[in-house]
Short mmCIF file of C-alpha atoms and ligand atoms in Angstrom, two decimals:
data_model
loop_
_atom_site.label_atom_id
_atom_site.label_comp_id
_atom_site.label_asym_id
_atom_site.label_seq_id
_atom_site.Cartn_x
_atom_site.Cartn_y
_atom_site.Cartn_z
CA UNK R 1 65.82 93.91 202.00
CA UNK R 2 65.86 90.77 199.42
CA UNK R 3 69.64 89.34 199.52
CA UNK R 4 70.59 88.64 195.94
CA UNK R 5 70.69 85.87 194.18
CA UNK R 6 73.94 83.90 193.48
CA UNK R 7 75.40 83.80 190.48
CA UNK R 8 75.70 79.69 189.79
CA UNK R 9 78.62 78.99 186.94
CA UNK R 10 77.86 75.41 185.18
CA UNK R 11 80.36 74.09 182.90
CA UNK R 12 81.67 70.58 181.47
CA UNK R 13 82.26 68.57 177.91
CA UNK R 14 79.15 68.54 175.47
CA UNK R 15 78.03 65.11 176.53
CA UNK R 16 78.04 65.48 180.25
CA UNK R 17 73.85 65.88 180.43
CA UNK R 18 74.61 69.58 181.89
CA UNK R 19 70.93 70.41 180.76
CA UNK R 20 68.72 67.72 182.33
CA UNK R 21 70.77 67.98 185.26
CA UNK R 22 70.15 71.69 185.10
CA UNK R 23 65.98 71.30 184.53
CA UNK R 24 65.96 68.99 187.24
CA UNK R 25 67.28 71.36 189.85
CA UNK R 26 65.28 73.96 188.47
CA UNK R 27 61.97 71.81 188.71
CA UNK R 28 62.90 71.38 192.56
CA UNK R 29 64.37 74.95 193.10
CA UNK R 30 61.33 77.66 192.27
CA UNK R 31 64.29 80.57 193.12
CA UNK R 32 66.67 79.01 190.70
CA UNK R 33 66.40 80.68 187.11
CA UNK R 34 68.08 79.76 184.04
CA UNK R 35 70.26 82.27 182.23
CA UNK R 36 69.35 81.67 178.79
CA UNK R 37 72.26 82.24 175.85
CA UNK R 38 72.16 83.57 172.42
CA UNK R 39 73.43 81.08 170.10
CA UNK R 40 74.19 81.10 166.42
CA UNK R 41 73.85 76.90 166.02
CA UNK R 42 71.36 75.70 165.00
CA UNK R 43 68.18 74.14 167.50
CA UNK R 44 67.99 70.85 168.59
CA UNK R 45 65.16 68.47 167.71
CA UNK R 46 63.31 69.35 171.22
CA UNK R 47 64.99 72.94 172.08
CA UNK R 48 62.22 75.66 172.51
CA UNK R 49 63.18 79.23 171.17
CA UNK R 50 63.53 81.44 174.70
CA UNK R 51 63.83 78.52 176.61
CA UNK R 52 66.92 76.55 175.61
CA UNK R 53 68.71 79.47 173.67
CA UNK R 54 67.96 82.46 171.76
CA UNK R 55 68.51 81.19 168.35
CA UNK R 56 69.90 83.99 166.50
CA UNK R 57 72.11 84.91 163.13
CA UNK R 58 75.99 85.73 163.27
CA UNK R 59 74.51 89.35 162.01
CA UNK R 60 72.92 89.55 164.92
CA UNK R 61 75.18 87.87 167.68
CA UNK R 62 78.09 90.57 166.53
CA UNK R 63 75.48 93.31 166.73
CA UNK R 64 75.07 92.72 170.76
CA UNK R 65 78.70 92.16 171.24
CA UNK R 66 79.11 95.67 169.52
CA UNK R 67 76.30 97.05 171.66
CA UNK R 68 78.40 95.34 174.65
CA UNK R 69 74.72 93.26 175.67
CA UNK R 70 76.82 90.02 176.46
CA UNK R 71 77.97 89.46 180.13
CA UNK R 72 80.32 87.43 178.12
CA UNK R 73 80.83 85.14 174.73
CA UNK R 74 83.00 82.70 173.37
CA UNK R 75 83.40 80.48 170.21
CA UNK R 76 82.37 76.67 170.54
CA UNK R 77 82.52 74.49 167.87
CA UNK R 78 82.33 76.85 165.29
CA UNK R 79 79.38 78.79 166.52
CA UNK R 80 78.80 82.22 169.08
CA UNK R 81 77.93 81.41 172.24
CA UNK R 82 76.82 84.31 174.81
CA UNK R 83 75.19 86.02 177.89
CA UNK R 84 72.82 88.19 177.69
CA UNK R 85 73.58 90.66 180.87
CA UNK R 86 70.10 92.21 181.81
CA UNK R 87 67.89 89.27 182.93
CA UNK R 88 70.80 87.89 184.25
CA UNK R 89 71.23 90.74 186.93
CA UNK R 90 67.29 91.20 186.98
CA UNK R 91 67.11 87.79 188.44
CA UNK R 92 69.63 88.47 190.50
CA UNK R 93 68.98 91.50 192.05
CA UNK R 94 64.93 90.03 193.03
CA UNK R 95 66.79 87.44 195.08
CA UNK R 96 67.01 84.45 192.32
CA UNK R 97 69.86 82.54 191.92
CA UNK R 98 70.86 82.19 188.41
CA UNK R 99 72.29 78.89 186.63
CA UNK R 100 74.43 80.09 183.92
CA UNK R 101 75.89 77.23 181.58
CA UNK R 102 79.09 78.27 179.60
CA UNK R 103 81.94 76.62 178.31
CA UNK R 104 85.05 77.15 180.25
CA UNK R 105 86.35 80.42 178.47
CA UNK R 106 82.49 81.87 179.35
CA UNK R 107 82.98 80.78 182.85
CA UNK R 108 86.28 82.34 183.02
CA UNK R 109 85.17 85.70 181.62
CA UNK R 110 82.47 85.88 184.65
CA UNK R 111 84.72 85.29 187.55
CA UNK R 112 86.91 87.70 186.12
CA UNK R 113 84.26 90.21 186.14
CA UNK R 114 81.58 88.75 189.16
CA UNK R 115 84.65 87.26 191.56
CA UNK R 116 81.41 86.33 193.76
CA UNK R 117 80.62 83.39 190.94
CA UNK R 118 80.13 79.38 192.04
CA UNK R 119 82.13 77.45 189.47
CA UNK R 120 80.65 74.16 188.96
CA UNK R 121 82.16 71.55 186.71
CA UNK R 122 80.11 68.51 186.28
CA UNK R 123 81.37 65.44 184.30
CA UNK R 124 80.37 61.55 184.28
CA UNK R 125 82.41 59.24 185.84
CA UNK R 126 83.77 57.62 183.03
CA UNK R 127 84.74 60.07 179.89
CA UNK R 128 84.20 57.20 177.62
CA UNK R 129 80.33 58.33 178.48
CA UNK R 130 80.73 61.57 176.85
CA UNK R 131 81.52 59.74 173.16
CA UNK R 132 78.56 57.41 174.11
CA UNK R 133 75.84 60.35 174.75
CA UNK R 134 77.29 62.47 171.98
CA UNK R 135 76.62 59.68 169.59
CA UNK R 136 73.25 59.18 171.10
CA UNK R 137 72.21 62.53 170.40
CA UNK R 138 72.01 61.36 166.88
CA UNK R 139 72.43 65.50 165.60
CA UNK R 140 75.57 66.47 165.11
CA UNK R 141 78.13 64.99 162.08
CA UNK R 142 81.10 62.80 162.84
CA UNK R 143 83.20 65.54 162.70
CA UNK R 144 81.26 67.91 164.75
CA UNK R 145 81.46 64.78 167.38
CA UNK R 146 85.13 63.92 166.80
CA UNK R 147 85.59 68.11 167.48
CA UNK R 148 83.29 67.67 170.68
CA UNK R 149 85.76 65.12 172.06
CA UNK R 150 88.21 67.25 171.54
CA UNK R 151 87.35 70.13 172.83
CA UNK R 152 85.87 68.18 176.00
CA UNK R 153 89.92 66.72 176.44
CA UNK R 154 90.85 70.17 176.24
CA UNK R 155 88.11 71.39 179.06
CA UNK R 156 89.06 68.18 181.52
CA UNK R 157 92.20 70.30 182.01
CA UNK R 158 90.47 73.08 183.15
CA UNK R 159 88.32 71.32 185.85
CA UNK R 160 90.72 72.05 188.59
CA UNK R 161 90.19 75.47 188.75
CA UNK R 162 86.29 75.19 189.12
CA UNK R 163 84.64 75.38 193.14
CA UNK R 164 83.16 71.78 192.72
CA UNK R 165 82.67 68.91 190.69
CA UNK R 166 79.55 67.08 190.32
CA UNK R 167 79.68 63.45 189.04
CA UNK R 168 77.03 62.99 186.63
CA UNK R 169 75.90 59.66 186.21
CA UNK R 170 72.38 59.78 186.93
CA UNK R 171 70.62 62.61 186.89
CA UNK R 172 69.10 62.71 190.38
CA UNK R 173 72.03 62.02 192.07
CA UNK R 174 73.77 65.26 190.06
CA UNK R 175 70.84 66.99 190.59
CA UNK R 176 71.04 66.44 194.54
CA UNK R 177 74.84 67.21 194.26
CA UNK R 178 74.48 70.28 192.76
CA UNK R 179 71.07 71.50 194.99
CA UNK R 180 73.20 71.02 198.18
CA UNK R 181 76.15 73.26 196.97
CA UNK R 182 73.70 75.73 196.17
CA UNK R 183 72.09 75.22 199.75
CA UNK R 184 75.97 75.67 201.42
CA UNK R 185 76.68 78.82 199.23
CA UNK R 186 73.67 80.42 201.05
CA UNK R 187 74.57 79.44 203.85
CA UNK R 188 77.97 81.27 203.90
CA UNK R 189 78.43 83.34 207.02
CA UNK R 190 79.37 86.36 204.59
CA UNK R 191 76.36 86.05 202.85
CA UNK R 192 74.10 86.14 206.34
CA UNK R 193 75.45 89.22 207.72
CA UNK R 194 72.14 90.47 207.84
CA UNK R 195 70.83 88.10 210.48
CA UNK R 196 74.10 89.29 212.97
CA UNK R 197 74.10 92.63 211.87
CA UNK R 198 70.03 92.91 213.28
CA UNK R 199 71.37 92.37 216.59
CA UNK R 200 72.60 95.06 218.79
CA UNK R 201 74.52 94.48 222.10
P1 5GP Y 301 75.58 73.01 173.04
O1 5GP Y 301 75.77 73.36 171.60
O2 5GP Y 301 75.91 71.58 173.35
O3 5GP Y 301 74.23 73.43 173.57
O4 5GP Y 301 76.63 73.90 173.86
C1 5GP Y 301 77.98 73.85 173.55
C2 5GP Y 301 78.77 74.51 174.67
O5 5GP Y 301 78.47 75.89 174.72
C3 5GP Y 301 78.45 73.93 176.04
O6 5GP Y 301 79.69 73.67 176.70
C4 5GP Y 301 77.71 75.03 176.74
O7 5GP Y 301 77.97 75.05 178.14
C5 5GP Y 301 78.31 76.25 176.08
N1 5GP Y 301 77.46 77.45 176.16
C6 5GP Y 301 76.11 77.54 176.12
N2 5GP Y 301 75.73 78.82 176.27
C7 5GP Y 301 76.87 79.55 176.42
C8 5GP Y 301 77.12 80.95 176.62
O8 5GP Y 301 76.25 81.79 176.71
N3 5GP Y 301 78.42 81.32 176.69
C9 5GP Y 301 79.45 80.44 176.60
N4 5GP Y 301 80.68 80.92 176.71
N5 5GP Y 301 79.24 79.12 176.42
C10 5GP Y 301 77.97 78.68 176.33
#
């Protein structure tokens, strides 16, 4: 019997480099899969349709609320942000573990309803990175950047109520952090019953 997947929550400020941290664990981990959101902002110079996000309308993103398709969805910034539930639990159920990255409302709306979640929160060391690399982005307006800040102040707060933290300020090292909690949740006694329950007395 395959043991399922685990479901891996990723949050942390716009800024933190969530998504290269992400791609680099994926590029070492072959049974780590990305849960890919629908998102009514716009793409990035760079972001690939079905790989980043699903780029969609608000016509649309309220059509698979109302067809309850979403694991879960929030509002970021002015825009949808969601999870589409079926290749989520597809993934999951052939043994992958899934990365999901949400904002903190997301992340709260799947422990709610998958207690079983990882909650990872991964920040820099030094929030005054987080203006630095939104800046660098060169993308979004001043005032979509002054409302990243503050939204990312508002997130710190929630950081205590995550499983881990990673420290992001180089990629590899966040990338190792965040491999070997994924190694120690599979190593859980709970989660290898199997190997004790194959041995009779
Ligand atoms: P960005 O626009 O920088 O790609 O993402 C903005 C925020 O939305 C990030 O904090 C990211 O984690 C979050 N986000 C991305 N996809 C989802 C999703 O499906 N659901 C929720 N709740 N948040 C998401």
């Amino acid at each position: 019997m395959t043991e399922k997947g685990k479901l891996i929550v990723v949050s942390g400020p716009s800024g933190a480099g969530k998504s290269t941290v992400i791609a680099r664990v994926m590029k070492d981990d072959p049974d780590v899969a990305f849960s890919v959101s629908a998102t009514t902002r716009a793409p990035r110079k760079g972001e690939v349709e079905g790989r980043d996000y699903h780029f969609v309308d608000r016509a649309f993103f309220e059509k698979m609320i109302e067809n309850a398709e979403l694991l879960e969805h929030a509002q970021y910034v002015g825009d949808y942000y969601g999870t589409p539930k079926l290749p989520a639990f597809e993934n999951i159920e052939a043994g992958k573990s899934v990365i999901f990255d949400v904002e903190v409302q997301g992340a709260a709306q799947i422990k709610l309803k998958c207690p079983e979640a990882v909650l990872i929160f991964i920040i820099p060391s030094d929030f005054s990175q987080i203006e630095k690399r939104l800046r660098g982005r060169n993308t979004d307006s001043e005032e979509k950047i002054a409302r990243r800040i503050e939204t990312a102040r508002r997130e710190y707060a929630m950081a205590e109520k995550y499983d881990y933290i990673v420290i992001n300020d180089d990629p590899d090292t966040a990338a190792n952090e965040m491999k070997a909690i994924i190694t120690a949740e599979k190593c859980r006694a709970s989660y290898r019953k199997k190997y004790l329950n194959e041995v009779s007395l």
